[in-house]
Each structure stands twice: as structure tokens, then as C-alpha cells.
Coordinates of C-alpha atoms in Angstrom, one line a residue:
M1 CA 83.6 99.5 116.0
D2 CA 82.1 101.8 118.6
V3 CA 78.7 103.0 119.8
L4 CA 77.3 106.2 118.2
K5 CA 77.4 109.1 120.6
A6 CA 74.7 111.6 121.4
Q7 CA 76.4 114.3 119.2
D8 CA 76.5 111.9 116.2
P9 CA 73.8 112.5 113.6
A10 CA 71.4 109.7 112.7
R11 CA 72.0 110.2 109.0
I12 CA 74.7 111.6 106.7
G13 CA 73.3 112.5 103.4
A14 CA 71.1 109.6 102.3
H15 CA 73.0 107.2 104.5
T16 CA 71.8 105.8 107.9
L17 CA 74.6 105.6 110.5
L18 CA 75.1 102.3 112.2
A19 CA 78.3 102.7 114.2
R20 CA 81.5 104.6 114.7
L21 CA 84.5 103.1 112.9
G22 CA 87.1 105.5 114.4
A23 CA 88.7 108.9 114.1
G24 CA 91.5 110.1 111.8
G25 CA 93.3 113.3 111.4
M26 CA 90.6 114.9 109.2
G27 CA 87.5 113.7 110.9
Q28 CA 85.2 111.0 112.3
V29 CA 84.5 107.8 110.3
Y30 CA 81.2 106.0 110.5
L31 CA 79.7 102.8 109.3
G32 CA 76.6 103.6 107.3
R33 CA 73.9 102.0 105.1
S34 CA 73.0 103.4 101.8
P35 CA 69.3 103.7 100.6
G36 CA 69.9 100.6 98.5
G37 CA 71.1 98.6 101.5
R38 CA 74.9 98.8 100.9
L39 CA 77.4 99.2 103.7
V40 CA 79.6 102.3 103.3
A41 CA 82.4 103.9 105.3
I42 CA 81.6 107.7 105.7
K43 CA 84.4 110.1 106.6
V44 CA 83.0 113.5 107.9
I45 CA 85.4 116.4 108.2
R46 CA 85.7 117.8 111.7
D47 CA 83.7 121.0 112.5
E48 CA 86.6 122.7 114.0
I49 CA 88.7 122.6 110.8
V50 CA 86.1 123.5 108.2
D51 CA 87.3 127.1 108.3
H52 CA 90.8 126.1 107.4
P53 CA 91.3 126.4 103.6
E54 CA 94.2 123.9 103.6
A55 CA 92.1 121.3 105.3
L56 CA 89.3 121.6 102.9
T57 CA 91.7 121.5 100.0
R58 CA 93.1 118.3 101.3
F59 CA 89.7 116.8 101.8
R60 CA 88.6 117.8 98.3
R61 CA 91.8 116.3 97.0
E62 CA 91.0 113.0 98.8
V63 CA 87.5 112.9 97.2
E64 CA 88.9 113.6 93.7
T65 CA 91.6 110.9 94.2
V66 CA 89.2 108.3 95.4
R67 CA 86.9 109.1 92.5
A68 CA 89.6 108.9 89.9
V69 CA 91.4 105.8 91.1
R70 CA 89.2 102.7 90.5
S71 CA 91.1 99.6 91.2
A72 CA 90.8 96.1 92.7
Y73 CA 93.1 97.4 95.4
T74 CA 91.1 100.5 96.5
A75 CA 87.7 101.1 98.1
N76 CA 85.6 102.9 95.5
L77 CA 83.8 106.2 96.0
I78 CA 80.0 105.9 96.5
D79 CA 78.9 109.4 97.5
A80 CA 80.2 112.8 98.7
S81 CA 79.2 116.3 99.7
L82 CA 81.6 119.1 99.1
D83 CA 79.4 122.2 98.8
T84 CA 78.4 123.0 102.3
A85 CA 79.2 121.7 105.8
P86 CA 79.2 119.0 106.9
Y87 CA 81.7 117.9 104.3
W88 CA 81.9 114.1 103.8
L89 CA 82.7 111.2 101.5
A90 CA 81.4 107.7 101.5
T91 CA 83.3 104.7 100.1
E92 CA 82.3 101.1 100.0
Y93 CA 82.9 99.4 103.3
V94 CA 85.4 96.5 103.2
P95 CA 85.6 94.5 106.4
G96 CA 89.0 93.3 107.6
P97 CA 91.8 94.2 109.9
T98 CA 94.6 96.7 109.1
L99 CA 97.9 95.3 108.2
G100 CA 99.4 96.9 111.3
G101 CA 96.7 95.4 113.5
A102 CA 97.0 91.9 112.0
I103 CA 100.8 91.7 112.4
R104 CA 100.5 93.1 115.9
E105 CA 98.0 90.4 116.9
R106 CA 99.2 87.5 114.8
G107 CA 102.9 88.1 114.4
P108 CA 105.1 88.4 111.3
L109 CA 104.5 86.5 108.1
P110 CA 106.8 83.8 106.7
S111 CA 108.8 84.8 103.7
D112 CA 106.7 83.1 101.0
S113 CA 103.5 84.7 102.3
A114 CA 105.2 88.0 102.7
R115 CA 106.3 87.9 99.0
S116 CA 102.7 87.2 97.9
L117 CA 101.5 90.2 99.9
F118 CA 104.4 92.4 98.7
A119 CA 103.6 91.6 95.1
A120 CA 99.9 92.4 95.6
L121 CA 100.8 95.7 97.2
A122 CA 103.3 96.5 94.4
E123 CA 100.5 96.0 91.9
A124 CA 98.2 98.2 93.9
L125 CA 100.8 100.9 93.8
A126 CA 101.3 100.4 90.1
T127 CA 97.6 100.9 89.5
V128 CA 97.5 104.0 91.6
H129 CA 100.6 105.4 89.9
G130 CA 99.0 104.6 86.6
Y131 CA 96.4 107.2 87.4
G132 CA 99.2 109.7 88.0
V133 CA 98.6 109.7 91.8
T134 CA 101.2 109.2 94.6
H135 CA 99.7 107.9 97.9
R136 CA 102.4 109.6 100.1
D137 CA 101.2 108.0 103.4
L138 CA 101.5 104.3 102.8
K139 CA 101.9 102.5 106.1
P140 CA 100.5 99.3 107.8
Q141 CA 97.5 101.2 109.2
N142 CA 96.5 102.3 105.7
V143 CA 96.3 98.8 104.3
I144 CA 93.1 96.8 104.9
L145 CA 93.4 93.0 104.6
S146 CA 90.2 91.8 103.0
P147 CA 89.7 88.0 102.4
Q148 CA 90.3 88.6 98.7
G149 CA 93.5 90.7 99.1
P150 CA 94.9 94.0 100.4
L151 CA 93.3 97.4 99.8
L152 CA 94.9 100.8 100.1
I153 CA 92.9 103.4 102.1
D154 CA 93.3 107.0 103.3
F155 CA 94.3 109.1 100.3
G156 CA 94.1 112.3 102.4
I157 CA 97.5 113.5 101.5
A158 CA 97.8 111.9 98.1
R159 CA 98.5 114.1 95.1
G160 CA 98.7 114.0 91.4
A161 CA 101.8 114.4 89.3
A162 CA 100.9 118.0 88.4
D163 CA 99.8 119.0 91.9
T164 CA 101.8 121.1 94.4
A165 CA 102.6 120.0 97.9
L166 CA 100.0 120.3 100.5
T167 CA 101.3 120.0 104.1
Q168 CA 100.8 121.6 107.5
T169 CA 103.3 124.3 108.5
G170 CA 106.5 122.8 109.6
F171 CA 105.7 119.2 108.7
A172 CA 106.5 116.7 106.1
P173 CA 103.7 114.5 104.9
G174 CA 103.6 110.9 105.9
T175 CA 104.4 108.7 108.9
P176 CA 107.8 108.4 110.6
G177 CA 109.5 105.2 109.7
Y178 CA 107.6 105.0 106.4
T179 CA 108.4 108.5 105.1
A180 CA 111.3 108.6 102.6
P181 CA 114.5 110.6 103.2
E182 CA 113.8 113.0 100.3
V183 CA 110.5 113.9 101.9
L184 CA 112.0 114.5 105.3
I185 CA 114.7 116.6 103.9
S186 CA 113.0 118.7 101.3
N187 CA 109.5 117.5 100.8
Q188 CA 110.3 116.0 97.3
V189 CA 107.6 113.5 96.5
G190 CA 107.3 111.1 93.6
S191 CA 106.4 107.5 92.9
A192 CA 109.7 106.4 94.5
T193 CA 108.4 107.8 97.8
D194 CA 105.7 105.1 97.8
M195 CA 108.3 102.4 97.0
F196 CA 110.2 103.4 100.1
A197 CA 107.1 103.0 102.2
L198 CA 106.4 99.7 100.5
G199 CA 109.9 98.4 101.4
A200 CA 109.5 99.6 105.0
M201 CA 106.1 97.9 105.3
L202 CA 107.6 94.6 104.0
A203 CA 110.3 94.8 106.7
Y204 CA 107.6 95.2 109.3
V205 CA 105.6 92.3 107.9
V206 CA 108.5 89.9 108.0
T207 CA 110.1 91.0 111.3
G208 CA 107.1 92.3 113.3
R209 CA 109.4 95.2 114.3
P210 CA 109.2 98.9 113.4
P211 CA 111.4 99.2 110.3
F212 CA 113.6 102.0 111.7
G213 CA 113.1 101.3 115.4
S214 CA 110.9 103.1 117.8
G215 CA 111.2 106.2 120.0
P216 CA 110.7 109.9 119.5
T217 CA 109.7 111.0 116.0
H218 CA 112.9 112.9 115.5
A219 CA 115.0 109.9 116.4
V220 CA 113.1 107.6 113.9
S221 CA 113.4 110.3 111.2
Y222 CA 117.1 110.6 111.8
R223 CA 117.6 106.8 111.4
V224 CA 115.6 106.9 108.1
V225 CA 118.0 109.4 106.6
H226 CA 121.3 108.1 108.1
E227 CA 121.0 104.5 109.1
D228 CA 120.1 101.1 107.7
I229 CA 116.7 99.5 107.9
D230 CA 116.2 96.6 110.4
V231 CA 116.2 93.3 108.4
G232 CA 117.8 91.2 111.1
G233 CA 116.8 87.5 110.6
V234 CA 115.2 88.0 107.2
E235 CA 116.1 85.7 104.3
P236 CA 119.0 87.2 102.3
D237 CA 117.1 87.7 98.9
L238 CA 114.1 89.2 100.7
A239 CA 116.4 91.4 102.8
E240 CA 118.1 92.6 99.6
L241 CA 114.8 93.5 98.0
I242 CA 113.7 95.5 101.1
Q243 CA 117.1 97.3 101.2
D244 CA 116.7 98.2 97.5
C245 CA 113.2 99.6 98.1
V246 CA 114.4 101.8 100.9
A247 CA 117.6 103.1 99.2
K248 CA 118.5 106.6 100.4
D249 CA 118.6 107.7 96.7
P250 CA 115.1 107.5 95.2
A251 CA 116.6 106.9 91.8
R252 CA 118.0 103.6 92.9
R253 CA 114.7 102.1 94.1
P254 CA 113.0 99.5 92.0
G255 CA 109.6 100.2 90.5
P256 CA 106.5 98.0 91.0
A257 CA 107.2 95.9 88.0
E258 CA 110.6 94.9 89.3
V259 CA 109.3 94.2 92.7
I260 CA 106.6 91.9 91.3
T261 CA 109.2 90.1 89.2
R262 CA 111.6 89.6 92.1
C263 CA 108.8 88.3 94.3
A264 CA 108.2 85.5 91.7
V265 CA 104.7 84.7 93.0
T266 CA 103.1 81.6 91.7
S267 CA 100.3 81.0 94.3
V268 CA 97.1 82.9 95.2
L269 CA 97.4 85.2 98.2
A270 CA 93.7 84.8 99.2
E271 CA 94.4 81.0 99.5
D272 CA 97.7 81.4 101.5
P273 CA 97.1 79.8 104.9
F274 CA 99.0 82.5 106.8
Y275 CA 97.1 85.3 105.0
V276 CA 93.8 83.5 105.7
R277 CA 94.8 83.4 109.3
L278 CA 95.3 87.2 109.4
T279 CA 91.9 87.8 107.9
S280 CA 90.0 85.2 109.9
D281 CA 88.9 87.3 112.8
I282 CA 86.7 89.9 111.0
E283 CA 84.3 91.6 113.3
A284 CA 80.6 91.0 112.8
V285 CA 79.1 94.0 111.1
P286 CA 75.4 95.0 111.4
Q287 CA 73.7 95.1 108.1
D288 CA 70.9 97.5 109.0
L289 CA 69.6 99.8 111.7
P290 CA 67.6 97.1 113.7
A291 CA 70.8 94.9 113.8
A292 CA 72.9 97.9 114.9
R293 CA 70.4 98.7 117.7
A294 CA 70.4 95.0 118.8
A295 CA 74.2 95.0 118.9
G296 CA 74.1 98.1 121.1
L297 CA 75.9 100.3 118.5
V298 CA 72.9 102.7 118.1
P299 CA 71.5 103.8 121.5
P300 CA 67.7 103.7 122.0
G301 CA 66.1 106.9 120.7
H302 CA 69.4 108.1 119.1
G303 CA 68.8 110.7 116.4
A304 CA 65.6 112.6 115.6
P305 CA 63.6 111.2 112.7
T306 CA 64.6 112.8 109.4
P307 CA 63.0 112.6 106.0
P308 CA 64.8 110.5 103.3
E309 CA 67.5 112.4 101.5
D310 CA 68.2 112.5 97.8
A311 CA 69.9 109.5 96.3
P312 CA 73.7 109.5 96.1
T313 CA 75.0 112.3 93.9
V314 CA 78.4 111.0 92.8
G315 CA 80.1 107.7 92.2
P316 CA 78.9 105.1 89.7
G317 CA 77.4 101.8 90.5
Y318 CA 79.2 99.0 92.4
V319 CA 82.5 97.8 90.9
P320 CA 83.7 94.5 92.4
T321 CA 87.0 95.0 94.3
A322 CA 87.7 91.3 94.8
L323 CA 89.5 89.2 92.2
P324 CA 89.4 85.6 93.7
G325 CA 92.2 83.4 92.5
Y326 CA 94.3 86.3 91.1
V327 CA 98.1 86.3 91.0
P328 CA 99.7 89.8 90.6
T329 CA 101.4 90.2 87.2
F330 CA 100.1 93.4 85.7
V331 CA 101.8 96.7 85.8
P332 CA 100.1 99.6 83.9
P333 CA 102.1 101.9 81.7
A334 CA 104.2 104.3 83.8
P335 CA 102.7 107.8 84.2
T336 CA 104.5 110.9 83.2
A337 CA 107.4 111.9 85.4
V338 CA 106.4 113.2 88.8
P339 CA 108.1 116.5 89.6
G340 CA 110.3 116.4 92.6
R341 CA 111.8 113.0 92.2
R342 CA 115.5 113.3 93.0
R343 CA 118.0 111.9 90.6
S344 CA 121.1 112.7 92.7
R345 CA 122.9 109.7 94.1
R346 CA 124.4 111.8 96.9
T347 CA 123.3 110.8 100.4
P348 CA 122.2 113.9 102.4
W349 CA 124.2 114.7 105.5
V350 CA 121.5 116.5 107.5
V351 CA 118.0 115.5 108.2
A352 CA 115.3 118.3 108.3
L353 CA 111.6 117.9 108.0
A354 CA 109.7 119.7 105.2
V355 CA 110.5 123.3 105.4
A356 CA 107.5 125.6 105.4
V357 CA 107.2 129.3 105.9
V358 CA 106.5 130.3 109.5
V359 CA 106.6 133.7 111.0
G360 CA 109.5 135.1 112.9
T361 CA 110.1 138.4 114.6
G362 CA 107.2 140.6 115.1
T363 CA 104.4 138.5 113.6
A364 CA 102.2 135.8 115.0
V365 CA 101.6 132.3 113.5
T366 CA 98.7 129.9 114.0
L367 CA 99.6 126.2 113.6
K368 CA 96.8 123.7 113.3
M369 CA 98.2 120.2 113.8
L370 CA 96.1 117.4 112.2
E371 CA 97.1 113.9 113.4
D372 CA 96.4 111.0 111.0
N373 CA 95.8 107.8 113.0
G374 CA 94.2 105.7 110.3
T375 CA 93.8 102.4 112.1
G376 CA 90.9 100.0 111.5
G377 CA 88.4 99.6 108.7
T378 CA 88.2 101.3 105.4
G379 CA 89.1 104.9 106.3
G380 CA 88.8 104.2 110.0
G381 CA 91.1 105.3 112.8
S382 CA 91.5 105.0 116.5
S383 CA 89.4 107.2 118.6
S384 CA 91.3 110.2 120.1
S385 CA 90.7 113.0 122.5
E386 CA 90.5 116.5 121.4
S387 CA 91.9 118.1 124.5
P388 CA 94.3 117.3 127.3
T389 CA 92.8 115.5 130.2
A390 CA 93.7 115.4 133.9
S391 CA 95.1 111.9 133.4
A392 CA 97.7 113.3 131.0
V393 CA 99.0 115.9 133.5
P394 CA 102.1 114.9 135.4
H395 CA 101.7 114.6 139.2
K396 CA 104.7 116.8 139.8
V397 CA 105.8 119.2 137.1
P398 CA 109.6 119.2 136.6
E399 CA 111.4 122.4 137.4
Y400 CA 113.3 122.3 134.1
I401 CA 113.8 120.2 131.0
L402 CA 117.2 118.5 130.5
N403 CA 119.2 119.2 127.4
D404 CA 119.8 115.5 126.8
R405 CA 119.3 115.0 123.1
V406 CA 120.2 116.0 119.6
S407 CA 117.9 118.7 118.1
L408 CA 118.1 119.3 114.4
D409 CA 115.3 121.9 114.4
R410 CA 116.5 125.0 112.6
W411 CA 114.9 128.4 111.8
T412 CA 116.4 130.6 109.1
L413 CA 115.4 134.1 108.0
S414 CA 113.7 134.2 104.6
T415 CA 115.9 135.1 101.6
E416 CA 113.0 137.0 100.1
P417 CA 113.6 140.7 100.9
A418 CA 109.8 141.4 101.2
E419 CA 109.6 138.7 103.9
A420 CA 112.9 139.3 105.6
V421 CA 112.1 142.9 106.3
H422 CA 109.3 141.7 108.5
G423 CA 111.4 139.0 110.2
I424 CA 109.6 136.1 108.4
G425 CA 111.6 132.9 108.1
K426 CA 111.4 129.2 107.7
C427 CA 111.5 126.5 110.3
A428 CA 112.8 123.0 109.4
Q429 CA 111.4 121.0 112.3
V430 CA 112.2 117.4 113.1
G431 CA 109.9 115.2 115.1
A432 CA 107.1 117.5 116.1
V433 CA 103.9 116.0 117.5
S434 CA 100.4 117.2 117.4
A435 CA 99.2 119.7 119.9
P436 CA 95.6 119.2 121.2
K437 CA 94.5 122.6 120.0
E438 CA 95.5 125.4 117.6
L439 CA 98.9 126.7 118.8
Q440 CA 99.6 130.4 118.3
Y441 CA 103.0 131.9 119.0
A442 CA 105.2 134.9 118.1
V443 CA 108.7 136.3 118.6
D444 CA 109.7 139.9 118.6
D445 CA 112.3 142.3 120.1
L446 CA 111.1 143.2 123.6
D447 CA 112.5 146.7 123.4
D448 CA 111.4 147.4 119.8
P449 CA 108.5 145.1 118.7
D450 CA 108.4 146.6 115.2
S451 CA 112.0 145.6 114.5
A452 CA 112.7 142.7 112.1
T453 CA 115.7 141.6 114.3
V454 CA 116.4 141.2 118.0
V455 CA 119.1 143.4 119.5
R456 CA 119.2 142.5 123.2
R457 CA 116.1 140.6 124.4
A458 CA 113.6 138.5 122.6
R459 CA 110.0 138.2 123.7
I460 CA 108.3 134.8 123.0
T461 CA 104.6 134.5 123.4
F462 CA 102.2 131.6 122.9
R463 CA 98.8 130.2 123.7
F464 CA 96.1 127.8 122.6
K465 CA 93.6 129.7 120.4
Y466 CA 90.0 130.0 121.7
A467 CA 90.8 128.3 125.0
E468 CA 88.8 131.1 126.7
I469 CA 85.5 129.8 125.2
E470 CA 85.7 126.6 127.3
D471 CA 83.1 126.3 130.1
K472 CA 85.8 125.6 132.6
K473 CA 89.6 125.8 132.8
P474 CA 91.2 123.0 130.8
A475 CA 93.5 120.6 132.6
P476 CA 97.1 122.0 132.8
Y477 CA 99.3 121.6 129.8
Y478 CA 102.9 122.4 130.6
V479 CA 105.2 123.9 128.1
S480 CA 108.8 124.9 128.0
V481 CA 110.6 126.8 125.2
G482 CA 114.1 125.9 124.1
V483 CA 116.1 128.8 122.5
K484 CA 119.3 127.9 120.8
P485 CA 121.9 130.0 119.1
P486 CA 123.2 129.3 115.6
H487 CA 126.4 127.7 116.8
E488 CA 127.7 125.4 119.6
I489 CA 128.8 127.5 122.5
D490 CA 132.0 127.2 124.5
A491 CA 130.9 127.1 128.2
D492 CA 134.1 128.9 129.2
T493 CA 133.6 131.9 127.0
G494 CA 129.9 132.0 126.4
K495 CA 130.6 132.4 122.7
P496 CA 131.0 130.1 119.7
Y497 CA 134.1 127.9 119.4
E498 CA 136.9 129.3 117.3
V499 CA 136.0 126.6 114.7
M500 CA 132.3 127.3 114.5
M501 CA 129.9 124.3 114.6
E502 CA 126.2 124.3 114.0
S503 CA 124.2 124.0 117.2
K504 CA 122.6 120.6 117.5
N505 CA 121.2 120.6 121.0
V506 CA 118.0 121.8 122.7
G507 CA 119.7 125.1 123.8
Y508 CA 118.6 127.2 126.8
T509 CA 115.2 126.4 128.2
S510 CA 112.5 128.1 130.2
K511 CA 110.9 126.7 133.4
P512 CA 107.8 124.7 132.4
V513 CA 104.6 126.8 132.6
D514 CA 100.9 125.9 132.1
I515 CA 99.9 127.2 128.7
Y516 CA 96.4 128.0 130.2
E517 CA 97.9 130.4 132.7
H518 CA 95.9 133.3 131.3
W519 CA 93.1 131.0 130.1
K520 CA 90.1 133.1 131.1
E521 CA 91.1 136.3 129.3
G522 CA 92.5 134.5 126.3
G523 CA 96.0 135.9 127.0
F524 CA 99.4 134.7 125.9
V525 CA 102.1 133.2 128.1
E526 CA 105.1 135.6 127.7
L527 CA 108.8 134.7 128.2
T528 CA 111.9 136.9 127.8
Y529 CA 115.2 135.6 126.5
P530 CA 117.7 135.5 128.1
D531 CA 116.1 136.5 131.4
D532 CA 113.8 133.5 131.8
F533 CA 116.1 130.9 130.4
Q534 CA 118.9 128.6 131.6
G535 CA 121.1 125.9 130.2
H536 CA 120.4 122.5 131.8
F537 CA 123.1 120.4 130.2
S538 CA 123.2 118.1 133.3
A539 CA 121.2 117.5 136.4
S540 CA 123.2 120.0 138.2
K541 CA 122.4 123.7 138.6
G542 CA 121.5 125.5 135.4
E543 CA 123.9 127.7 133.5
A544 CA 123.0 131.3 132.7
A545 CA 121.8 131.8 129.1
I546 CA 124.2 133.8 126.9
P547 CA 123.3 137.2 125.6
V548 CA 122.1 137.1 122.0
V549 CA 124.9 139.4 120.9
N550 CA 127.4 136.7 121.6
D551 CA 126.3 134.8 118.5
P552 CA 124.8 136.9 115.7
G553 CA 122.7 135.0 113.2
D554 CA 119.5 133.0 113.1
W555 CA 118.3 131.7 116.5
T556 CA 115.7 128.9 116.8
A557 CA 112.9 128.7 119.4
V558 CA 111.2 125.4 119.9
I559 CA 108.1 124.9 122.0
Y560 CA 108.0 121.7 124.0
H561 CA 105.2 119.9 125.7
V562 CA 106.6 118.8 129.1
K563 CA 105.3 115.7 130.8
S564 CA 106.4 113.8 133.9
S565 CA 110.2 114.3 134.2
P566 CA 113.0 116.6 133.0
T567 CA 113.6 114.2 130.1
D568 CA 110.0 113.5 129.1
Y569 CA 109.1 116.2 126.6
E570 CA 108.4 116.6 122.9
S571 CA 108.2 119.5 120.4
I572 CA 104.9 120.9 119.3
G573 CA 106.0 124.1 117.5
C574 CA 109.0 126.0 116.1
T575 CA 109.9 129.6 115.2
G576 CA 112.9 131.9 115.5
F577 CA 114.5 135.3 115.1
R578 CA 117.5 137.0 113.6
V579 CA 120.2 138.6 115.7
G580 CA 122.1 141.2 113.8
S581 CA 121.3 142.8 110.4
S582 CA 118.5 141.4 108.3

């Protein structure tokens, strides 16, 4: 819980603000007090994304989902405003740590306690699925441990059975390590997607370790698709249940009813001594404005006096969320089939994050990256900075980035003639992270910008949108671009091997450059392939980049944020271009 800042309002709708609870991908979350004296968690969508239709659609979907799903395992909707900015929703405030925070502080649960928690979460999912809703971002940070039992929060990317996918360009929904293989590969989402996340969470609860290890997002995602979950040291029957829940084929995963049966719970979770220990350190919460001021959460003189607002406009009266002494046994009737659930038992060979249309040759693309932190409180998250700071800048910028890893990022030209004629394609990107601002980039033929293909030289341009409106030049943010041909290249010939193999490395890279190089005039950084690129496959001198004509086909260009060393970099964007006929 944090102090309100000068820019924070004194009220949201009819609710008086008492503190900050944190920040998530969609906006700021506050602790508030309703006119009737009830504590609420208020999520306010960020000002800078209110003009993005996809963000507003996602937020409206969250409101509708929270309104529709009324359960002992969810925080109920109290109020919302969806007509004009600021857009916000208020849910009942439930004190308690997140599952992730509790395990991090207290360590893993013993098997019997884990089974009780697992059964409760399975019933929570059964209830949500009974409303025809898939959560899609189930993870330890999105589970609140109240004294009476767990609650699911943050339905920001949830969707109903009849809804279409809603994701950011180039991204799969969810969190690495808890996102199912079918989502990573083709964005196929169904109730089995949540069961995968449930199994991954149980592995974390009983081991205290990330279910598929740690490291870069692309590495974790690769393990999700190709490797086994970490259940080292777990009791055999519990390990088997976890492994069944995270089966690569969604059709082989058990449903909530089977999970509850196999957990065979006979005791009350809220009375389990280990669960009680996890929920014992609940932070003291101010009940009104004087108490918040006394606690230093509301600075003196904060907020101009405002007249009382209308009473809450949506959300019925209080519905108790706690069921003391309850043992999970109930599973509601299964909803109608959710489109997209895979029935194939074939394990995929290649991992690729959700494919989304991005723009290739001759056209620019704007990519707004929204990061969902979701830690702490009902709907809360960890506070985050909106722009790079000086402390994030490496003391010495590396001269190059080393081609030291597998890269499965892949751009392909669209199969739709109306798109292909303009060089539009799709980028399947693995392991991208959020950029601090809106990233704009484009690729075209340097000699013929109107061409849908590249003949000799590709021009790659990029910038952060609206950087020029800053009062002063932002701290440097170094970027390198990796351009890779369709196939692995024989270093002796500069052409593909006789037996062609798909390129799975970073490719030829540019010297890191500050993306704010042309900050004041709002200009783009411009690079030319092959002139500005080399292949750094070892720490020795770089190799010359091959001509594009050596390997006709779909080339991929990945934008990397470069940090403190040649091996310290991560992808923030992806595009590409076609060499040869379209």
C-alpha cells in the first residue's frame, strides 16, 4: 500500500481515495471508501491508453466479466464508469497477500495443504467456467489469499466462449510459465488453458520454484512447449496430477471436477495451519479518510474539496464472498464448448507466440505494449515506471550484440493478396518484453519505397512515438536490430546450405544506437541492411552481412533493447520483409 501522489484525484466517482494499491498493465489501482463506508479496490485506466480502442475493449470486457461472474471465489463488482474518461471499475476490497507473494515470503506448502488449496482453486475455475468465461491469465499474482479462502482477480484478458481473441500485436495473452502451449503456438484458448495454469501454479506452490524455470521469456516459453514441468521432490501422486494438468495436449488435461476428486479434500482450508500462516500478515488497512491521513497515506491538503457524487450506478448490494468451514465439492454444469480447444494429440514441434498481423514493407506499425504486473491486493500490482531512467542505462554501451541464442521469431508475408501487395505480413514473436513507450517501426525497399518487396537494400526505421513532447531529452535507450534470412547460412558460401534449414538464430545485427537520437524533431532512427549490419557469432571480429539476394524469401527483423553487455538484450518488436516476388 503506497501514499497517494499529487497527481492522484481525491475521489473517483462517489468513492474517496485512501491509498495506492499498485499499478497493473491497464492502469492504477487505488484503495477507496464508498459513500456507505465500504472499502473498494478501484482500477482506473491509464490516460495514455484511453485512445486505444483495443485497450478500452479489454477494459469493458473486464467490467462485464466481473459483473457477470458472482462467486465465493471472486471479488464482486461494486461500481464502474464506462461512458467518459476517466474509465474505472470498483470491486469489493479483500485484504490478503497474493499467492505469489505468500509463497515467496513463507516458502512452499506441504502436500496436504497444497491439495486443499488446489481443490479450492479448481472449484473457483469451475464456477468461472460455468459462466462461460475463461480467465486466461491465471498465475500466483492473480490469486488473493483471504482468511476464508482464495479469490481470483484481474479478469483483464478473460473472454467468454463466444468472444474472439483480444491481444496486443505480436503477443499471446497470459504470463510465461503459466500460459499453455496451444496459446503460445496459435492463440487457441479454452477452459483447458486455465487448467494448464492451475497445474503450473500447484507446481509453484509445492516447490517454491518457477514451474518451467526462470530466464528470458522466450526460453521459458520454449520449455513450456517442449520440456517437462519441474516437479522434483514432489509426492508421486501429486506430481502425477500436476503433470496431467499441464499435458501438452489440452484434450488430455483433467477438468475441475476430476481435480477436486483426486485432491480428496476432507478438511477446511481456512483452518489449515499452513494456510493460516500464509494469511497471518495482512497489512493494516485504513477504514476512512482520517485514518488514511493519520497513517500518512493521504498527504495533508491532498485533493481539492469536491461535492458528493451520485451513488454507485452498477453492481447490486453486497454478496458475502467468504464461506467459513467450506470444503470444495461442487462443480457447476459444464458450459458449452469453447471454440479453439484443440483435440489433436499431436505435440507441436515449433514454439511461436500468438501470430498477429503486423506491417511489413512500406508501411509503419505502432505497437503499444501493456504489461500486466498484477501483484498485491484485489486488482493491485507493483508500481512501475512509465519511462526509462538514467539508472537503467548501461555505463558503457556495447559495440555489438552477440548472436548467442536461439531465436524463433519469424515474419511471413500475408497469404491474402490484398495485404501481400502492400508487403503486409505476420510476425510470430517469442519472448518479447514491454517497451516503455509506443514503439513505431517500418521496413521498406531503400531504392523503391513503394515496392512490396526488397530487391537489394532494406531500410528499417523506428522511434518512440511522441518522445518529442517531453520537456527534456529522455535518458538513453539503446536499441539494436537483428535481421535474419529465412534459412541457416553457410559461412563459407554466404548462402543457404544445400539441405535448407530454417534460421533459428538472431541473424545479422546493427550497432546499438540511442532510440532518442532524433528526439527533438520526432524523427526516426534509420538503418540500412546490409550496410549497417554484421554477424557477431563469436566475440571475434564481425562477419559481413550477406546480400538479401543470397536467400530469397521472408526475412525477419527483430528490434532489441540493449543493456549492459553484448549478451544482455531482449526483444521489444518484430517485423520483416519479402525478398523476391510477392
